[in-house]
Coordinates of C-alpha atoms and ligand atoms in Angstrom, one line a residue:
M1 CA -124.7 -108.7 -103.0
Q2 CA -122.6 -111.5 -104.1
Q3 CA -123.4 -115.2 -103.9
I4 CA -121.7 -118.5 -104.7
I5 CA -124.2 -120.8 -106.5
V6 CA -123.4 -124.6 -106.3
N7 CA -125.3 -127.4 -108.0
G8 CA -124.7 -130.7 -106.4
P9 CA -124.0 -133.5 -105.9
T10 CA -120.6 -133.5 -107.6
Q11 CA -117.5 -135.7 -107.4
L12 CA -114.3 -133.6 -107.4
K13 CA -111.3 -134.8 -109.4
G14 CA -108.0 -133.3 -110.3
T15 CA -105.1 -131.3 -108.9
V16 CA -105.3 -128.1 -106.9
R17 CA -102.5 -125.8 -105.9
I18 CA -102.3 -124.3 -102.4
E19 CA -101.4 -120.6 -101.6
G20 CA -99.1 -119.2 -99.0
A21 CA -100.7 -119.2 -95.5
K22 CA -102.8 -116.2 -94.4
N23 CA -102.0 -116.9 -90.7
A24 CA -98.2 -116.9 -91.4
A25 CA -98.3 -113.9 -93.8
L26 CA -100.1 -111.6 -91.4
P27 CA -97.6 -111.8 -88.4
I28 CA -94.7 -111.9 -90.9
L29 CA -95.9 -108.6 -92.5
A30 CA -96.0 -107.2 -88.9
A31 CA -92.4 -108.4 -88.3
T32 CA -91.1 -106.3 -91.2
I33 CA -91.7 -103.3 -88.8
L34 CA -88.7 -104.5 -86.8
A35 CA -86.1 -104.1 -89.7
S36 CA -84.2 -100.8 -89.3
K37 CA -81.7 -101.7 -92.0
G38 CA -82.4 -103.0 -95.5
K39 CA -85.6 -104.2 -97.2
T40 CA -87.7 -107.3 -96.6
F41 CA -88.5 -109.3 -99.7
L42 CA -91.5 -111.7 -99.3
T43 CA -92.6 -114.4 -101.8
N44 CA -95.6 -116.8 -101.8
I45 CA -97.7 -114.0 -100.4
P46 CA -101.4 -115.0 -100.6
P47 CA -103.5 -112.3 -102.3
L48 CA -106.3 -112.2 -99.8
S49 CA -108.4 -109.4 -98.4
D50 CA -106.7 -109.8 -95.0
V51 CA -103.3 -109.5 -96.4
I52 CA -104.3 -106.4 -98.4
T53 CA -105.6 -104.9 -95.1
M54 CA -102.3 -105.7 -93.3
S55 CA -100.3 -104.2 -96.1
K56 CA -102.5 -101.0 -95.8
V57 CA -101.8 -101.0 -92.0
L58 CA -98.0 -101.0 -92.9
K59 CA -98.5 -98.2 -95.3
A60 CA -100.4 -96.2 -92.7
L61 CA -97.4 -96.7 -90.5
N62 CA -95.2 -95.1 -93.2
A63 CA -93.6 -98.3 -94.4
E64 CA -92.8 -98.4 -98.1
V65 CA -94.6 -101.3 -99.6
S66 CA -94.2 -102.4 -103.3
Y67 CA -95.1 -105.4 -105.4
D68 CA -93.1 -106.7 -108.3
E69 CA -95.7 -108.5 -110.4
A70 CA -93.3 -110.3 -112.7
D71 CA -91.3 -111.9 -109.9
E72 CA -94.2 -112.0 -107.4
I73 CA -92.2 -110.3 -104.6
L74 CA -93.7 -108.0 -102.0
T75 CA -91.1 -105.6 -100.7
V76 CA -91.4 -103.8 -97.4
D77 CA -89.0 -101.1 -96.4
T78 CA -89.2 -99.7 -92.8
S79 CA -85.5 -98.5 -92.7
N80 CA -86.6 -94.9 -92.5
G81 CA -88.6 -95.6 -89.3
T82 CA -92.3 -96.1 -88.8
A83 CA -95.2 -94.1 -87.4
T84 CA -96.7 -95.4 -84.1
T85 CA -100.4 -95.3 -84.7
A86 CA -102.2 -98.2 -86.4
P87 CA -105.5 -96.6 -87.6
E88 CA -108.9 -97.7 -86.3
D89 CA -110.6 -98.1 -89.7
L90 CA -108.0 -100.8 -90.7
V91 CA -107.5 -102.5 -87.3
D92 CA -111.2 -102.7 -86.9
K93 CA -111.5 -104.8 -90.1
M94 CA -109.1 -107.5 -88.9
R95 CA -108.4 -108.9 -85.5
A96 CA -104.9 -110.1 -86.5
S97 CA -103.7 -106.5 -86.8
I98 CA -103.1 -106.6 -83.1
V99 CA -99.8 -108.3 -83.9
V100 CA -98.3 -104.9 -84.9
L101 CA -98.3 -103.9 -81.2
G102 CA -95.2 -105.9 -80.2
P103 CA -93.0 -104.8 -83.1
L104 CA -94.1 -101.1 -82.9
L105 CA -93.4 -101.0 -79.2
A106 CA -90.0 -102.7 -79.7
R107 CA -89.0 -100.4 -82.5
N108 CA -90.4 -97.1 -81.2
K109 CA -90.9 -97.5 -77.5
E110 CA -94.5 -96.4 -78.1
A111 CA -97.5 -97.7 -80.0
H112 CA -101.2 -96.7 -80.4
V113 CA -103.3 -99.5 -81.8
A114 CA -107.0 -99.5 -82.2
M115 CA -108.8 -102.3 -80.3
P116 CA -109.1 -105.1 -82.8
G117 CA -112.5 -105.7 -84.4
G118 CA -114.7 -108.1 -82.6
C119 CA -115.2 -111.4 -84.3
A120 CA -118.3 -113.5 -84.2
I121 CA -116.4 -116.8 -83.3
G122 CA -115.8 -115.6 -79.7
S123 CA -115.0 -112.6 -77.5
R124 CA -111.2 -113.0 -78.3
P125 CA -109.7 -110.8 -75.5
I126 CA -106.0 -109.7 -75.8
D127 CA -105.2 -109.9 -72.0
L128 CA -102.4 -112.4 -72.6
H129 CA -100.7 -110.2 -75.2
L130 CA -100.8 -107.2 -72.8
K131 CA -99.7 -109.2 -69.7
G132 CA -96.7 -110.6 -71.6
L133 CA -95.6 -107.2 -72.9
E134 CA -96.2 -105.7 -69.4
A135 CA -93.8 -108.2 -67.9
M136 CA -91.2 -106.9 -70.4
G137 CA -91.7 -103.3 -69.2
A138 CA -94.5 -102.0 -71.3
Q139 CA -97.3 -99.8 -69.8
F140 CA -100.8 -99.7 -71.3
S141 CA -103.7 -97.3 -71.0
Q142 CA -106.9 -97.2 -73.0
R143 CA -108.2 -94.1 -74.7
G144 CA -111.5 -94.4 -76.6
G145 CA -111.1 -97.4 -78.9
F146 CA -107.3 -97.2 -78.7
I147 CA -104.6 -99.0 -76.6
D148 CA -101.8 -96.6 -75.9
A149 CA -98.5 -98.4 -75.1
K150 CA -95.2 -97.0 -74.0
T151 CA -92.0 -98.3 -72.4
D152 CA -88.7 -96.8 -71.2
G153 CA -87.1 -99.8 -73.0
L154 CA -88.3 -103.4 -73.1
H155 CA -86.4 -106.0 -71.1
G156 CA -86.4 -109.8 -71.2
A157 CA -88.8 -111.6 -68.9
N158 CA -90.1 -115.1 -68.0
I159 CA -93.6 -115.3 -69.3
Y160 CA -96.1 -118.2 -68.7
L161 CA -99.1 -118.0 -71.0
D162 CA -102.3 -119.2 -69.3
F163 CA -103.3 -120.5 -72.7
P164 CA -101.0 -121.1 -75.7
S165 CA -102.4 -118.2 -77.6
V166 CA -101.0 -117.9 -81.2
G167 CA -101.3 -114.1 -81.4
A168 CA -99.9 -113.5 -77.9
T169 CA -96.9 -115.8 -78.6
Q170 CA -96.2 -113.9 -81.8
N171 CA -96.5 -110.4 -80.3
I172 CA -94.2 -111.3 -77.4
M173 CA -91.7 -113.1 -79.6
M174 CA -91.4 -110.0 -81.9
A175 CA -91.2 -107.5 -79.0
A176 CA -88.5 -109.7 -77.4
T177 CA -86.2 -109.7 -80.4
L178 CA -85.1 -106.1 -79.6
A179 CA -85.5 -106.3 -75.8
D180 CA -82.6 -106.1 -73.4
G181 CA -81.8 -109.6 -72.3
E182 CA -83.5 -113.0 -72.6
T183 CA -87.3 -113.7 -72.8
V184 CA -88.6 -117.2 -72.1
I185 CA -92.2 -117.9 -73.2
D186 CA -93.6 -121.0 -71.5
N187 CA -96.8 -122.7 -72.6
A188 CA -96.1 -121.0 -76.0
A189 CA -98.3 -121.8 -79.0
R190 CA -96.7 -124.5 -81.2
E191 CA -98.4 -123.8 -84.5
P192 CA -96.4 -124.2 -87.7
E193 CA -97.0 -120.4 -88.3
I194 CA -95.0 -119.7 -85.1
V195 CA -92.1 -121.6 -86.6
D196 CA -92.4 -119.7 -89.9
L197 CA -92.3 -116.4 -87.9
A198 CA -89.3 -117.6 -85.9
N199 CA -87.6 -118.5 -89.2
I200 CA -87.9 -115.0 -90.7
L201 CA -87.0 -113.4 -87.4
S202 CA -83.8 -115.4 -87.4
K203 CA -83.0 -114.4 -91.0
M204 CA -83.5 -110.8 -89.8
G205 CA -80.8 -111.3 -87.2
A206 CA -82.9 -112.3 -84.2
D207 CA -81.8 -115.0 -81.7
V208 CA -84.9 -117.2 -81.4
T209 CA -84.8 -120.9 -80.3
G210 CA -87.5 -123.4 -79.4
A211 CA -90.3 -122.3 -81.8
G212 CA -92.6 -125.2 -82.4
T213 CA -92.1 -126.4 -78.8
N214 CA -93.9 -125.1 -75.7
T215 CA -90.9 -123.1 -74.6
V216 CA -89.6 -120.3 -76.9
R217 CA -86.4 -118.4 -75.9
I218 CA -85.5 -115.1 -77.5
K219 CA -82.3 -113.3 -76.7
G220 CA -82.6 -109.6 -77.5
V221 CA -80.3 -108.0 -80.1
S222 CA -79.6 -104.3 -80.8
A223 CA -81.1 -104.2 -84.3
L224 CA -82.8 -106.3 -87.0
H225 CA -82.4 -106.0 -90.8
G226 CA -84.4 -107.0 -93.9
C227 CA -84.1 -110.4 -95.5
E228 CA -85.8 -112.7 -98.1
H229 CA -88.5 -115.1 -97.0
S230 CA -91.0 -117.4 -98.7
I231 CA -94.3 -117.8 -96.7
M232 CA -95.2 -121.4 -95.7
Q233 CA -98.0 -123.2 -97.5
D234 CA -101.5 -122.7 -96.1
R235 CA -102.3 -125.9 -94.1
I236 CA -106.0 -124.8 -93.6
E237 CA -106.6 -124.3 -97.3
A238 CA -104.9 -127.7 -97.9
G239 CA -107.1 -129.2 -95.2
T240 CA -110.2 -127.7 -96.7
F241 CA -109.5 -129.4 -100.0
M242 CA -108.7 -132.7 -98.2
V243 CA -112.2 -132.6 -96.7
A244 CA -113.6 -131.6 -100.1
A245 CA -112.2 -134.8 -101.6
A246 CA -113.5 -136.8 -98.6
V247 CA -117.1 -135.6 -98.7
T248 CA -117.5 -135.8 -102.5
N249 CA -116.0 -139.3 -102.7
G250 CA -113.5 -137.4 -104.9
D251 CA -109.9 -137.9 -105.9
I252 CA -107.8 -134.7 -105.4
F253 CA -104.0 -134.2 -105.5
I254 CA -103.3 -131.2 -103.3
K255 CA -100.1 -129.8 -104.6
D256 CA -97.6 -128.3 -102.1
A257 CA -99.6 -129.5 -99.1
V258 CA -97.4 -130.6 -96.2
G259 CA -98.6 -133.7 -94.3
A260 CA -96.6 -132.8 -91.2
H261 CA -98.7 -129.7 -90.8
N262 CA -102.0 -131.6 -90.9
R263 CA -101.4 -134.7 -88.8
P264 CA -104.7 -134.7 -86.7
L265 CA -106.9 -134.1 -89.8
I266 CA -105.1 -136.8 -91.8
S267 CA -105.4 -139.3 -89.0
K268 CA -109.2 -138.5 -88.5
L269 CA -109.9 -138.8 -92.3
I270 CA -108.0 -142.1 -92.5
E271 CA -110.2 -143.4 -89.5
M272 CA -113.2 -142.3 -91.6
G273 CA -112.1 -144.6 -94.5
V274 CA -110.5 -141.9 -96.7
S275 CA -107.3 -142.9 -98.5
I276 CA -104.4 -140.5 -98.1
E277 CA -101.0 -140.7 -99.7
E278 CA -98.3 -138.1 -98.8
T279 CA -95.5 -137.3 -101.3
D280 CA -92.8 -134.7 -101.5
E281 CA -95.0 -132.8 -104.0
G282 CA -98.2 -132.8 -102.0
I283 CA -101.0 -135.0 -100.7
H284 CA -103.3 -137.3 -102.7
V285 CA -106.7 -137.8 -101.1
V286 CA -109.3 -140.3 -102.3
G287 CA -112.8 -140.3 -100.7
T288 CA -115.2 -143.1 -100.0
N289 CA -118.9 -143.5 -100.5
Q290 CA -119.4 -144.5 -96.8
L291 CA -117.6 -142.3 -94.3
K292 CA -117.2 -144.0 -90.9
P293 CA -118.2 -141.9 -87.9
V294 CA -115.5 -140.3 -85.7
D295 CA -115.6 -137.9 -82.8
V296 CA -113.3 -134.9 -82.9
K297 CA -112.2 -132.3 -80.3
T298 CA -110.4 -129.0 -81.3
M299 CA -107.2 -128.2 -79.4
P300 CA -104.2 -125.9 -79.8
H301 CA -101.6 -127.3 -82.1
P302 CA -100.6 -130.2 -82.4
G303 CA -104.3 -130.9 -81.6
F304 CA -107.1 -130.8 -84.2
P305 CA -107.2 -127.1 -85.5
T306 CA -110.3 -125.1 -84.7
D307 CA -109.9 -123.5 -88.2
M308 CA -110.8 -127.0 -89.7
Q309 CA -113.7 -127.5 -87.3
A310 CA -116.5 -126.3 -89.6
Q311 CA -115.3 -128.2 -92.6
M312 CA -114.8 -131.4 -90.5
T313 CA -118.3 -131.2 -89.1
L314 CA -119.6 -131.5 -92.7
A315 CA -117.6 -134.8 -93.1
Q316 CA -119.0 -136.0 -89.7
L317 CA -122.6 -135.1 -90.7
L318 CA -122.2 -137.2 -93.8
S319 CA -120.8 -140.2 -92.0
V320 CA -122.9 -143.3 -91.2
G321 CA -123.7 -142.9 -87.5
T322 CA -123.7 -140.4 -84.6
T323 CA -120.6 -138.2 -84.1
V324 CA -119.6 -135.5 -81.7
M325 CA -117.4 -132.4 -82.3
T326 CA -116.2 -130.5 -79.3
E327 CA -114.9 -127.0 -79.7
T328 CA -112.4 -126.1 -76.9
V329 CA -110.6 -123.0 -78.5
F330 CA -113.4 -120.6 -79.3
E331 CA -116.7 -120.3 -77.4
N332 CA -119.0 -119.4 -80.3
R333 CA -117.8 -121.4 -83.4
F334 CA -120.9 -123.4 -84.2
M335 CA -122.8 -120.7 -86.0
H336 CA -122.7 -122.6 -89.3
F337 CA -125.0 -125.3 -87.8
P338 CA -128.3 -123.4 -88.2
E339 CA -127.2 -123.0 -91.9
F340 CA -126.5 -126.7 -92.2
G341 CA -129.9 -127.2 -90.6
K342 CA -131.5 -125.3 -93.5
M343 CA -129.8 -128.0 -95.7
K344 CA -131.6 -130.7 -93.6
A345 CA -128.7 -131.7 -91.3
D346 CA -129.8 -133.3 -88.0
Y347 CA -127.8 -132.1 -85.0
K348 CA -128.1 -131.0 -81.4
I349 CA -125.8 -128.5 -79.7
E350 CA -124.9 -129.2 -76.0
G351 CA -122.5 -126.7 -74.5
N352 CA -119.3 -126.7 -76.4
S353 CA -120.2 -129.9 -78.2
V354 CA -122.4 -130.6 -81.2
I355 CA -123.9 -134.1 -81.7
M356 CA -124.6 -135.0 -85.3
F357 CA -126.9 -137.7 -86.5
G358 CA -125.7 -139.0 -89.8
P359 CA -125.7 -139.8 -92.6
A360 CA -127.2 -136.5 -93.6
Q361 CA -129.1 -136.3 -96.9
L362 CA -128.3 -132.7 -97.6
S363 CA -130.5 -130.7 -99.9
G364 CA -129.7 -127.3 -101.5
A365 CA -130.7 -124.1 -99.7
N366 CA -130.0 -120.4 -99.3
V367 CA -127.4 -120.1 -96.6
A368 CA -125.3 -117.3 -95.2
A369 CA -121.6 -117.6 -94.1
T370 CA -121.1 -116.7 -90.5
D371 CA -117.3 -116.7 -90.5
L372 CA -114.4 -117.5 -92.7
R373 CA -114.2 -121.3 -92.3
A374 CA -118.0 -121.6 -92.0
A375 CA -118.1 -120.0 -95.5
A376 CA -115.8 -122.7 -96.9
A377 CA -117.8 -125.5 -95.1
L378 CA -121.1 -124.2 -96.6
V379 CA -119.7 -124.1 -100.1
L380 CA -118.5 -127.7 -99.6
A381 CA -121.9 -128.7 -98.3
G382 CA -123.4 -127.3 -101.5
L383 CA -121.2 -129.7 -103.5
V384 CA -122.7 -132.6 -101.7
A385 CA -126.3 -131.4 -101.4
E386 CA -129.0 -132.4 -103.9
G387 CA -130.0 -129.3 -106.0
E388 CA -129.0 -125.7 -105.8
T389 CA -127.2 -124.1 -102.8
R390 CA -126.6 -120.3 -102.6
V391 CA -124.0 -119.1 -100.1
S392 CA -123.9 -115.4 -99.2
N393 CA -121.7 -113.2 -96.9
L394 CA -118.7 -114.0 -99.1
Q395 CA -116.6 -111.2 -97.5
Y396 CA -115.7 -113.9 -94.9
L397 CA -114.5 -116.4 -97.5
D398 CA -112.3 -113.7 -99.2
R399 CA -110.4 -113.2 -96.0
G400 CA -108.8 -116.6 -96.3
Y401 CA -109.4 -118.4 -99.7
Y402 CA -108.0 -117.2 -103.0
H403 CA -109.9 -118.2 -106.1
F404 CA -112.0 -120.8 -104.2
T405 CA -114.8 -120.8 -106.8
E406 CA -112.3 -121.2 -109.6
K407 CA -110.3 -123.9 -107.9
L408 CA -113.4 -125.9 -107.2
R409 CA -114.7 -125.4 -110.8
D410 CA -111.4 -126.7 -112.1
L411 CA -111.9 -129.8 -110.0
G412 CA -115.3 -130.4 -111.7
A413 CA -117.7 -128.5 -109.4
K414 CA -120.8 -126.9 -111.0
I415 CA -120.2 -123.6 -109.3
R416 CA -120.3 -119.9 -110.1
R417 CA -120.0 -116.6 -108.2
V418 CA -122.5 -113.9 -109.1
S419 CA -123.3 -110.4 -108.2
I420 CA -127.0 -109.7 -107.7
D421 CA -128.3 -106.1 -108.2
E422 CA -131.4 -104.6 -106.6
S423 CA -133.7 -105.8 -109.4
G424 CA -132.5 -109.3 -108.8
R425 CA -130.4 -109.5 -112.0
E426 CA -127.3 -111.7 -111.8
R427 CA -123.9 -111.0 -113.3
L428 CA -121.1 -113.4 -113.2
V429 CA -118.1 -112.3 -111.0
L430 CA -114.8 -113.3 -112.6
N431 CA -112.2 -111.7 -110.3
T432 CA -113.3 -112.6 -106.8
I433 CA -110.4 -110.9 -105.1
P434 CA -108.6 -107.8 -106.2
S435 CA -105.4 -108.5 -108.1
V436 CA -102.3 -109.2 -106.1
T437 CA -100.9 -105.8 -107.2
K438 CA -103.4 -104.2 -104.7
L439 CA -101.1 -105.5 -102.0
A440 CA -98.9 -102.5 -102.6
Ligands
UD1_1 C1 -104.3 -114.6 -87.8 C2 -104.2 -115.9 -87.1 O1 -103.2 -116.5 -87.0 N1 -105.4 -116.4 -86.6 C3 -105.4 -117.7 -85.9 C4 -105.0 -117.5 -84.5 O2 -105.9 -116.5 -83.9 P1 -105.5 -115.9 -82.5 O3 -104.1 -115.6 -82.4 O4 -106.4 -114.7 -82.3 O5 -105.9 -117.0 -81.5 P2 -105.4 -117.3 -80.0 O6 -104.6 -118.6 -80.1 O7 -104.9 -116.1 -79.5 O8 -106.8 -117.6 -79.3 C5 -107.2 -118.9 -78.8 C6 -108.0 -118.7 -77.6 O9 -107.3 -118.0 -76.6 C7 -108.1 -116.9 -76.1 N2 -107.3 -115.7 -75.8 C8 -106.3 -115.3 -76.7 C9 -105.5 -114.2 -76.4 C10 -105.7 -113.6 -75.2 O10 -105.0 -112.6 -74.9 N3 -106.6 -114.0 -74.3 C11 -107.4 -115.1 -74.6 O11 -108.2 -115.5 -73.8 C12 -109.0 -116.6 -77.3 O12 -110.2 -115.9 -76.9 C13 -109.3 -117.9 -77.8 O13 -110.4 -118.5 -77.1 O14 -105.1 -118.7 -83.8 C14 -106.4 -119.3 -83.7 C15 -106.3 -120.5 -82.9 O15 -105.6 -121.5 -83.5 C16 -106.9 -119.5 -85.1 O16 -108.2 -119.9 -85.1 C17 -106.8 -118.2 -86.0 O17 -107.0 -118.6 -87.3
PEP2 C1 -110.3 -117.4 -87.3 C2 -109.5 -117.2 -88.4 O1 -108.7 -116.1 -88.6 P1 -108.6 -114.8 -87.7 O2 -107.8 -115.1 -86.5 O3 -107.8 -113.9 -88.7 O4 -110.0 -114.3 -87.5 C3 -109.2 -118.3 -89.4 O5 -108.3 -118.2 -90.1 O6 -110.0 -119.3 -89.4

């Protein structure tokens, strides 16, 4: 078992560099399936366990994947065609692997994709993905844990999404690039990662307009080709370090962070009394010793991101007064609260809202991460709490944060990651995530 051990309280100071975005890299890796000519060269690829899993999915589909360590370029070659079955043992590991469905169907007229693994933050159905692809001429059946998809040829369609689902928008966009005619997605997701996907699709020869607005139009073309693309910076990693500065009364320059991607978070932190300066090189965040209380509600982009909810609730707990967080995107994303409770946070959950009674005087405890962002929030709570905090279930953290322990230590945190054997002996863990070369 591995644990992160934090001794608080600490004030973080210094500069941190942000990686490429997991949530942009995963659909972009899936998009490489669409290229029937040439290779796709990707840079700024974040070396995360989820990205490694997606790269294994591509290899299982017969894509040639290689990594040039010197130039940090991941190359995917699908010009010799792809297989059509995305294996269960990989898809099961990561919900996001469902985004291979649209590209596989568009390229091969059939696809067999295992049902994506359930995730603790909610039931996460894929009905909107399937309805959209059905409107374009796909037929689906279920066999064991697999979705079998086939089509005589995808055609353009007008698709209204009941909810602006990020994954459904991406799946439909990718399928539509090779469909016959025009597809219009209304009530499309508007996340910056959708724009990054549209950018690479355009470089591959697709005709996509409107990404980043709630109507995306895709005119089908006969074939796509490889290209070069640099993955956008991770706005959630950047946001996590912004909250880290806010809650530790710290002073952090977050290099490469893009303010425009984090408007709702920046505006809430400023309301709380945090100083934020945006520059072309990144974002400078200076905390305060008295956070003002604010209420927050998660919403699809451009609303407050659910992926910043757990981290933001830590800032709310520490603020002087009563605050409310309402989660409208996922139905079960407050599982970190019982863990905050072990650290002496005072809160009450009512439906999809949590009411927090601050300012919390957190004390160190043994806590377990319940999902990716909860993991980050618990580590940050350990920075603030008096005494020692041990965070376990780090496999969640590794899905989305590269060198989190090392980055926090460089900012002055008293933090280490250890592996504990059956006799209770601790050994320092130096490389938390397999080297980037494992991507290929
Ligand atoms: C890899 C990736 O990019 N993951 C992000 C993506 O996940 P993901 O693409 O899975 O999230 P969606 O936007 O699809 O899901 C949002 C909501 O819509 C519901 N829904 C979705 C699809 C569907 O067919 N039916 C349905 O009911 C979901 O259960 C959820 O309640 O967007 C989420 C919302 O911003 C983020 O938290 C995830 O980090
Ligand atoms: C929920 C998240 O990711 P995923 O959709 O990959 O589970 C996340 O990034 O916070």
